[in-house]
Every structure is written in C-alpha cells, then in structure tokens.
CSV table of C-alpha atoms and ligand atoms in Angstrom, one decimal:
chain,number,residue,atom,x,y,z
A,14,MET,CA,15.9,12.7,-11.0
A,15,LYS,CA,14.4,9.8,-9.1
A,16,LEU,CA,17.8,8.8,-7.9
A,17,LEU,CA,18.4,12.3,-6.6
A,18,ARG,CA,15.1,12.5,-4.9
A,19,ASN,CA,15.7,9.1,-3.2
A,20,THR,CA,19.1,10.4,-2.0
A,21,VAL,CA,17.6,13.6,-0.6
A,22,ILE,CA,14.9,11.6,1.2
A,23,ARG,CA,17.4,9.1,2.6
A,24,ALA,CA,19.6,12.0,3.8
A,25,GLY,CA,16.5,13.6,5.5
A,26,LEU,CA,15.7,10.3,7.3
A,27,GLU,CA,19.3,10.0,8.4
A,28,ALA,CA,19.3,13.6,9.6
A,29,LEU,CA,16.2,13.0,11.7
A,30,TYR,CA,17.9,9.9,13.2
A,31,PHE,CA,21.3,11.5,14.0
A,32,SER,CA,19.8,14.8,15.3
A,33,GLY,CA,17.6,12.8,17.7
A,34,ALA,CA,14.7,15.0,16.3
A,35,HIS,CA,12.6,11.8,16.0
A,36,TYR,CA,12.9,11.4,19.7
A,37,LEU,CA,11.7,14.9,20.4
A,38,LEU,CA,8.9,14.7,17.9
A,39,ARG,CA,7.5,11.4,19.1
A,40,PRO,CA,5.1,12.7,21.8
A,41,ILE,CA,3.4,15.1,19.4
A,42,PHE,CA,3.5,13.3,16.0
A,43,ALA,CA,3.6,9.6,16.8
A,44,GLY,CA,-0.2,9.7,17.1
A,45,VAL,CA,-2.1,6.7,18.4
A,46,GLY,CA,-1.0,4.3,15.8
A,47,THR,CA,0.3,3.5,12.3
A,48,ILE,CA,-1.0,1.7,9.3
A,49,PHE,CA,2.0,0.4,7.4
A,50,MET,CA,1.7,0.1,3.6
A,51,LEU,CA,3.5,-2.6,1.7
A,52,HIS,CA,3.3,-4.2,-1.7
A,53,HIS,CA,5.8,-7.0,-2.5
A,54,VAL,CA,7.7,-8.8,0.3
A,55,ARG,CA,10.4,-11.0,-1.3
A,56,PRO,CA,14.1,-11.5,-1.4
A,57,SER,CA,15.8,-8.7,-3.4
A,58,SER,CA,16.6,-9.4,-7.0
A,59,GLN,CA,20.0,-8.8,-8.5
A,60,ALA,CA,18.6,-7.3,-11.6
A,61,GLN,CA,20.1,-4.0,-12.7
A,62,PHE,CA,16.8,-2.4,-13.9
A,63,GLN,CA,14.4,-2.3,-11.0
A,64,PRO,CA,12.2,0.8,-11.5
A,65,ASN,CA,9.5,-0.6,-9.2
A,66,ARG,CA,12.0,-1.4,-6.4
A,67,HIS,CA,10.3,1.1,-4.0
A,68,LEU,CA,7.3,-1.3,-4.1
A,69,GLU,CA,9.1,-4.2,-2.4
A,70,VAL,CA,10.9,-4.9,0.8
A,71,GLU,CA,12.9,-7.9,1.9
A,72,PRO,CA,11.3,-10.3,4.5
A,73,GLU,CA,14.2,-9.4,6.9
A,74,PHE,CA,13.3,-5.7,6.8
A,75,LEU,CA,9.7,-6.6,7.7
A,76,ARG,CA,11.0,-8.8,10.5
A,77,ALA,CA,13.1,-5.9,11.8
A,78,MET,CA,10.1,-3.6,11.9
A,79,LEU,CA,8.0,-6.2,13.7
A,80,ALA,CA,10.8,-6.7,16.3
A,81,HIS,CA,11.1,-2.9,16.7
A,82,LEU,CA,7.4,-2.6,17.3
A,83,ARG,CA,7.3,-5.5,19.8
A,84,HIS,CA,10.3,-3.8,21.6
A,85,LEU,CA,8.2,-0.6,21.8
A,86,ASP,CA,5.3,-2.7,23.2
A,87,VAL,CA,3.0,-1.6,20.3
A,88,ASP,CA,-0.1,-3.7,19.7
A,89,ILE,CA,-0.2,-5.2,16.2
A,90,VAL,CA,-3.8,-5.3,15.2
A,91,THR,CA,-6.3,-6.0,12.3
A,92,MET,CA,-8.1,-3.3,10.3
A,93,ASP,CA,-11.3,-4.2,12.2
A,94,GLU,CA,-9.5,-3.4,15.4
A,95,VAL,CA,-8.2,-0.1,14.0
A,96,HIS,CA,-11.8,0.8,13.1
A,97,ASP,CA,-13.0,-0.2,16.6
A,98,ARG,CA,-10.3,1.6,18.5
A,99,LEU,CA,-10.9,4.8,16.4
A,100,SER,CA,-14.6,4.7,16.7
A,101,GLN,CA,-14.6,3.8,20.4
A,102,ARG,CA,-11.7,6.1,21.2
A,103,HIS,CA,-9.6,3.4,22.8
A,104,PHE,CA,-6.2,5.0,22.7
A,105,ALA,CA,-4.6,3.6,25.9
A,106,ARG,CA,-2.2,1.5,23.9
A,107,ARG,CA,-0.4,2.4,20.6
A,108,PHE,CA,-1.2,0.2,17.7
A,109,ALA,CA,0.3,-0.8,14.3
A,110,CYS,CA,-1.5,-2.4,11.4
A,111,PHE,CA,0.1,-4.1,8.4
A,112,THR,CA,-1.6,-3.6,5.0
A,113,LEU,CA,-0.4,-5.0,1.7
A,114,ASP,CA,-1.8,-3.9,-1.7
A,115,ASP,CA,-2.6,-5.8,-4.9
A,116,GLY,CA,-2.7,-9.4,-3.6
A,117,TYR,CA,0.8,-10.6,-4.6
A,118,ARG,CA,1.6,-14.3,-4.1
A,119,ASP,CA,4.8,-13.3,-2.3
A,120,ASN,CA,2.5,-11.9,0.5
A,121,ARG,CA,1.6,-15.5,1.3
A,122,ASP,CA,5.0,-17.0,0.6
A,123,PHE,CA,7.2,-14.4,2.3
A,124,ALA,CA,5.2,-12.0,4.4
A,125,LEU,CA,2.8,-14.4,6.2
A,126,PRO,CA,5.6,-16.6,7.6
A,127,VAL,CA,7.3,-13.6,9.1
A,128,MET,CA,4.0,-12.2,10.5
A,129,ARG,CA,3.3,-15.7,11.9
A,130,ASP,CA,6.6,-15.6,13.8
A,131,PHE,CA,5.2,-12.5,15.7
A,132,ASP,CA,1.6,-13.8,15.8
A,133,ALA,CA,0.8,-10.5,13.9
A,134,PRO,CA,-2.2,-10.1,11.6
A,135,LEU,CA,-2.1,-8.5,8.1
A,136,THR,CA,-4.6,-7.2,5.6
A,137,VAL,CA,-4.2,-7.9,1.9
A,138,TYR,CA,-6.1,-5.7,-0.5
A,139,VAL,CA,-7.2,-7.7,-3.6
A,140,ALA,CA,-8.0,-6.2,-7.0
A,141,SER,CA,-10.6,-8.8,-8.2
A,142,ASP,CA,-9.4,-8.8,-11.8
A,143,PHE,CA,-5.9,-9.7,-10.6
A,144,ALA,CA,-7.2,-12.7,-8.8
A,145,GLU,CA,-9.3,-13.5,-11.8
A,146,GLY,CA,-6.1,-13.5,-13.9
A,147,THR,CA,-7.4,-10.9,-16.3
A,148,GLY,CA,-6.2,-7.7,-14.7
A,149,ARG,CA,-3.4,-5.6,-16.0
A,150,LEU,CA,-0.4,-4.6,-13.8
A,151,TRP,CA,0.7,-1.9,-16.3
A,152,TRP,CA,3.6,-0.8,-14.1
A,153,VAL,CA,5.1,-4.3,-14.2
A,154,ALA,CA,4.4,-4.6,-17.9
A,155,LEU,CA,6.3,-1.4,-18.4
A,156,GLU,CA,9.2,-2.7,-16.4
A,157,MET,CA,9.2,-5.8,-18.5
A,158,VAL,CA,9.4,-3.9,-21.8
A,159,LYS,CA,12.6,-2.6,-20.2
A,160,LEU,CA,12.5,0.9,-21.5
A,161,ALA,CA,15.3,3.1,-20.5
A,162,THR,CA,12.9,6.0,-20.4
A,163,PHE,CA,10.8,4.4,-17.7
A,164,ASP,CA,10.6,7.5,-15.5
A,165,ARG,CA,9.5,9.9,-18.2
A,166,LEU,CA,6.9,7.4,-19.6
A,167,HIS,CA,5.6,6.5,-16.2
A,168,ASP,CA,4.9,10.2,-15.4
A,169,TRP,CA,3.5,10.8,-18.8
A,170,LEU,CA,1.2,7.8,-18.6
A,171,ARG,CA,-0.2,8.9,-15.2
A,172,LEU,CA,-1.0,12.3,-16.6
A,173,LEU,CA,-3.1,10.9,-19.5
A,174,PRO,CA,-6.7,12.0,-19.2
A,175,GLY,CA,-8.2,8.5,-18.7
A,176,ASP,CA,-7.2,5.0,-17.7
A,177,HIS,CA,-8.3,3.9,-21.3
A,178,ASP,CA,-5.7,6.2,-22.9
A,179,MET,CA,-3.0,4.7,-20.6
A,180,GLN,CA,-4.2,1.2,-21.1
A,181,ARG,CA,-4.1,1.7,-24.9
A,182,GLU,CA,-0.6,3.0,-24.9
A,183,ILE,CA,0.6,0.2,-22.7
A,184,SER,CA,-1.1,-2.5,-24.7
A,185,ALA,CA,0.5,-1.1,-27.9
A,186,LEU,CA,3.9,-1.2,-26.2
A,187,CYS,CA,3.4,-4.7,-24.9
A,188,ALA,CA,2.3,-5.9,-28.3
A,189,ARG,CA,5.4,-4.4,-29.9
A,190,HIS,CA,7.7,-5.9,-27.3
A,191,GLU,CA,5.9,-9.3,-27.0
A,192,VAL,CA,5.0,-8.9,-23.4
A,193,ASP,CA,1.9,-10.9,-22.2
A,194,GLU,CA,0.1,-8.2,-20.3
A,195,THR,CA,-2.5,-10.3,-18.5
A,196,GLY,CA,0.0,-13.1,-17.9
A,197,ILE,CA,1.6,-10.7,-15.3
A,198,ALA,CA,-1.4,-10.9,-12.9
A,199,ARG,CA,-1.5,-14.7,-13.2
A,200,ASP,CA,2.2,-14.8,-12.5
A,201,LEU,CA,2.4,-12.4,-9.6
A,202,CYS,CA,-1.1,-12.3,-7.9
A,203,MET,CA,-2.9,-15.0,-6.0
A,204,SER,CA,-5.8,-16.6,-7.8
A,205,TRP,CA,-9.3,-17.1,-6.2
A,206,ASP,CA,-8.3,-20.6,-5.2
A,207,GLU,CA,-5.1,-19.5,-3.6
A,208,LEU,CA,-6.9,-16.6,-1.9
A,209,LYS,CA,-9.4,-18.9,-0.4
A,210,ALA,CA,-6.8,-21.0,1.3
A,211,PHE,CA,-4.8,-17.8,2.3
A,212,ALA,CA,-7.9,-16.1,3.7
A,213,ASP,CA,-8.5,-19.2,6.0
A,214,ASP,CA,-5.4,-18.2,8.0
A,215,PRO,CA,-6.7,-16.5,11.2
A,216,LEU,CA,-4.0,-13.8,10.8
A,217,VAL,CA,-5.3,-12.8,7.3
A,218,THR,CA,-7.9,-10.1,6.5
A,219,ILE,CA,-8.8,-9.7,2.8
A,220,GLY,CA,-9.8,-6.1,1.8
A,221,ALA,CA,-10.8,-4.7,-1.6
A,222,HIS,CA,-8.7,-2.8,-4.1
A,223,THR,CA,-11.3,-2.2,-6.8
A,224,ILE,CA,-12.0,-4.5,-9.8
A,225,THR,CA,-9.5,-3.2,-12.4
A,226,HIS,CA,-7.0,-1.3,-10.2
A,227,CYS,CA,-8.2,2.0,-11.9
A,228,ASN,CA,-7.5,5.5,-10.9
A,229,LEU,CA,-11.0,6.1,-9.3
A,230,ALA,CA,-10.8,9.9,-9.4
A,231,LYS,CA,-10.5,9.8,-13.2
A,232,GLN,CA,-13.7,7.7,-13.6
A,233,THR,CA,-17.2,9.0,-13.7
A,234,GLU,CA,-19.0,8.9,-10.4
A,235,ALA,CA,-21.1,5.9,-11.6
A,236,THR,CA,-18.0,3.9,-12.7
A,237,ALA,CA,-16.1,4.7,-9.5
A,238,ALA,CA,-19.1,3.6,-7.4
A,239,PHE,CA,-19.4,0.4,-9.5
A,240,GLU,CA,-15.7,-0.4,-9.1
A,241,LEU,CA,-16.1,-0.1,-5.3
A,242,ALA,CA,-19.3,-2.0,-4.8
A,243,SER,CA,-18.7,-4.7,-7.4
A,244,SER,CA,-15.2,-5.5,-6.3
A,245,ARG,CA,-16.5,-5.9,-2.8
A,246,ALA,CA,-19.3,-8.2,-4.0
A,247,ARG,CA,-17.0,-10.2,-6.2
A,248,ILE,CA,-14.5,-10.9,-3.5
A,249,GLU,CA,-17.2,-11.6,-1.0
A,250,ALA,CA,-18.8,-14.1,-3.4
A,251,ALA,CA,-15.5,-15.8,-4.3
A,252,LEU,CA,-14.2,-16.0,-0.7
A,253,GLN,CA,-17.5,-16.4,1.2
A,254,ARG,CA,-16.6,-13.8,3.8
A,255,PRO,CA,-17.4,-10.2,4.4
A,256,VAL,CA,-15.1,-7.6,2.8
A,257,LEU,CA,-15.2,-4.4,4.9
A,258,HIS,CA,-11.9,-2.6,4.2
A,259,LEU,CA,-10.6,-0.9,1.1
A,260,ALA,CA,-7.4,0.5,-0.3
A,261,TYR,CA,-7.6,3.0,-3.1
A,262,PRO,CA,-5.4,2.0,-6.1
A,263,TYR,CA,-2.5,4.4,-6.3
A,264,GLY,CA,-4.1,6.1,-3.3
A,265,ASP,CA,-2.5,9.5,-3.8
A,266,ARG,CA,-4.1,13.0,-4.2
A,267,ILE,CA,-4.7,12.5,-7.9
A,268,ALA,CA,-6.3,9.1,-7.5
A,269,ALA,CA,-8.5,9.5,-4.4
A,270,GLY,CA,-10.1,12.6,-3.0
A,271,VAL,CA,-13.2,13.7,-1.1
A,272,ARG,CA,-15.6,12.2,-3.7
A,273,GLU,CA,-13.9,8.8,-3.4
A,274,PHE,CA,-13.9,9.0,0.4
A,275,LYS,CA,-17.7,9.5,0.3
A,276,LEU,CA,-18.2,6.8,-2.3
A,277,ALA,CA,-16.2,4.3,-0.2
A,278,GLN,CA,-18.4,5.0,2.7
A,279,ALA,CA,-21.6,4.7,0.6
A,280,ALA,CA,-20.3,1.3,-0.7
A,281,GLY,CA,-20.3,0.1,2.9
A,282,PHE,CA,-16.6,0.0,3.7
A,283,LYS,CA,-15.8,0.4,7.4
A,284,THR,CA,-12.3,1.8,6.6
A,285,ALA,CA,-10.4,2.8,3.5
A,286,VAL,CA,-6.7,3.6,3.3
A,287,THR,CA,-4.9,6.0,1.0
A,288,THR,CA,-1.2,6.2,0.2
A,289,ARG,CA,-0.9,9.7,1.6
A,290,PRO,CA,1.8,9.6,4.3
A,291,GLY,CA,0.8,10.0,7.9
A,292,MET,CA,0.2,8.4,11.3
A,293,ILE,CA,-3.2,7.7,12.8
A,294,PHE,CA,-4.4,10.3,15.3
A,295,PRO,CA,-7.6,10.5,17.4
A,296,GLU,CA,-9.0,12.9,14.8
A,297,SER,CA,-8.6,10.1,12.2
A,298,ALA,CA,-11.9,8.7,13.6
A,299,GLY,CA,-13.7,11.4,11.7
A,300,HIS,CA,-12.0,10.2,8.4
A,301,LEU,CA,-12.3,6.5,8.5
A,302,THR,CA,-12.4,6.2,4.7
A,303,ALA,CA,-9.3,8.5,4.3
A,304,LEU,CA,-6.8,6.9,6.6
A,305,GLN,CA,-3.2,7.7,6.0
A,306,ARG,CA,-0.3,5.2,5.9
A,307,VAL,CA,3.4,4.9,6.4
A,308,SER,CA,5.1,3.2,3.5
A,309,LEU,CA,7.8,0.6,4.1
A,310,ASN,CA,9.7,1.6,1.0
A,311,GLY,CA,12.2,-0.7,-0.7
A,312,ASN,CA,14.6,2.2,-1.3
A,313,TYR,CA,15.1,2.8,2.5
A,314,GLN,CA,15.6,-0.5,4.1
A,315,ASP,CA,17.9,0.6,6.9
A,316,ALA,CA,17.3,-0.4,10.5
A,317,ARG,CA,18.2,3.1,11.6
A,318,ILE,CA,15.0,4.5,10.0
A,319,LEU,CA,12.7,2.2,12.0
A,320,PRO,CA,12.4,4.6,15.0
A,321,VAL,CA,12.2,7.6,12.6
A,322,LEU,CA,9.2,6.0,10.9
A,323,THR,CA,7.4,4.9,14.2
A,324,SER,CA,8.0,8.3,15.9
A,325,GLY,CA,6.0,10.0,13.2
A,326,ALA,CA,8.9,12.4,12.6
A,327,ALA,CA,9.3,11.5,8.9
A,328,THR,CA,5.6,11.9,8.0
A,329,ALA,CA,5.3,15.1,10.2
A,330,VAL,CA,8.2,16.7,8.3
A,331,TRP,CA,6.7,15.5,5.0
A,332,ASN,CA,3.2,17.0,5.9
A,333,GLY,CA,4.5,20.3,7.2
A,334,PHE,CA,3.5,19.2,10.7
A,335,ARG,CA,-0.2,18.9,9.7
A,336,ARG,CA,-1.7,15.8,11.3
A,337,ILE,CA,-4.7,14.9,9.1
A,338,ASP,CA,-4.7,15.0,5.2
A,339,ALA,CA,-8.2,14.1,4.1
A,340,ALA,CA,-9.3,17.0,1.9
B,13,ZN,ZN1,-2.3,-1.3,-5.8
C-alpha cells in the first residue's frame, strides 16, 4: 500500500511540474516563506529493507534545494528570524528556514557542511533523552528487528491508546530479537558533549523536541506540559543557551492539536512547528506555535520537484487550497 501511495504522490508531483500548474499557483500559494522539515541527511544506503527511507535525504538533494533557493533569491533564515518577520510583518522578501528533527549525528556530519557552503543557518530539534543516550527511537528499533510486516505493525502501534502500550510492545519485540533499544539513540543521536560543540557553530540553532519523543496529544495535560517545559529546561541547562523553538514529535493531527499549541505557548516557546504540510503565509503570524512545514522526503529526491515544492503547489493541492491548518 505504501508503495502505491508513494507512486501516486510522485505522479502528482510530476503532473504539477509538467502541467506548469506550479508556475500558475506560485503567486497565490507560495506564501511568504517555507519551513523545510528534514530528519536524517546522509548518503543513501544500499539496504533492501528501508521502511524509514522517507525520513532521510542525500546531502546532494539538500544542496540542490539550497542552490534552487539561492537561484530564486530567497533568504535562508533562522527560526528567530521567521518569528520576527511574522510578528513584525516583514514580507518584502521571501524566506526559507531549514529544520531538522531528533538531533541525528548525521545533521552535523552531512547537513552542516552543505549548509555552510551556502552560509545557511539550520535549526535542530533535540529530544533530551536522545542526547542523554537513554531515549528510545522505536521506529528505528522496529526497522532493526526487520519485520516484513513493518507497515501493518507501524500503523497498529501508532493507534495503541498510550505511548506506554506501544513502548511495552516494542520492548518485548526488541528483547525477543536481541535489539539494544537505547543503544539506537547513542548510535544515531548527538550526545550532550557533541551538541555543545555543534551548537557553538553560528549557523546552528538548537530547539526542543520534548524529553521522550512522546505523542503529546495522548498524554495528560500535566504530562504534556512537563514534557515541554522540562525538555526546554534540560537542554538550556546542558547547552547553556536559550531554547525558544519547538518541534512536536510526529507533529501530525493525532500528535499535536489546539491543546498542544496552547501548551507550547505557555511553556514559553516563541515558535513551534508541526509536520502538517504547508507554506508560511502572513496569517501564520496568528499561529506561531502551529507552523506548517514542507517535508524534504527521501522518497521524492528529484530535482524536478524543487520548483513544485517552493511554489506551494504541492501543499496547496494537498490541503485542498486551504492556507492555514491550525485547528
Ligand atoms: Zn522526531
């Protein structure tokens, strides 16, 4: 099913490109800017079984997007600058912002050098337990137990009532298949020491991504508020710098809604990003803790889709031509 869906989406993106519709839609749906969402940036693996491939792009695809944006004369800015331009309504120039979720080491090793070539800033959202080396990246654990039924189990796990139910099932699977669950975070994510050095780079902003990478909407209000405030405090204490920006784990409709948008504001975040697809419009200023993003998706790394993504055509079609999705 997933393969079919990817094929349909790819065909849609190509249709937008070949029809020239992205060119016609640009003035209306390109908005004032784009927040790009990435996870891993690393050379592609030759492995046959890569169910998480949508979460990674090759450094060269990132480079192609940056070159495309420079060609369009788009400003590449920090999340602080996104916040300031929205709140002060500075829309004279279009902007793009690059955000990377989870704090993967490859962000430092592969994304930063490419960003540096363009003198372009990036924001990395850190889950504090991942940096601590105790967090659980259950979706990677699942990949590592190499189950042929990944799709079905993944959907089933996300529908379980609580994170605890999911964590229990994954822990049982890992034990049965001798997968070291917390070893994954230590293997893939930057530690506090590494983050300290990484955060010293003037191009880098560190944001928060909760403590445990939980589905906030499934938590009690008190737990969700604690995940937000404490992750912020832990990262600030460890890195000795303010943490003002947030990315909701999973970030879709079932993981972050109106309650979470308010909690993020109450926790003192200046901005928060979802994974709901969309460009940034002047109206986004009224929803600074529900900002939409455009995913750079590993399944569609074709230079022809770059103008389709930056025109807003892809997300406009996806959203039924509605501009803001913050309810
Ligand atoms: Zn994440």
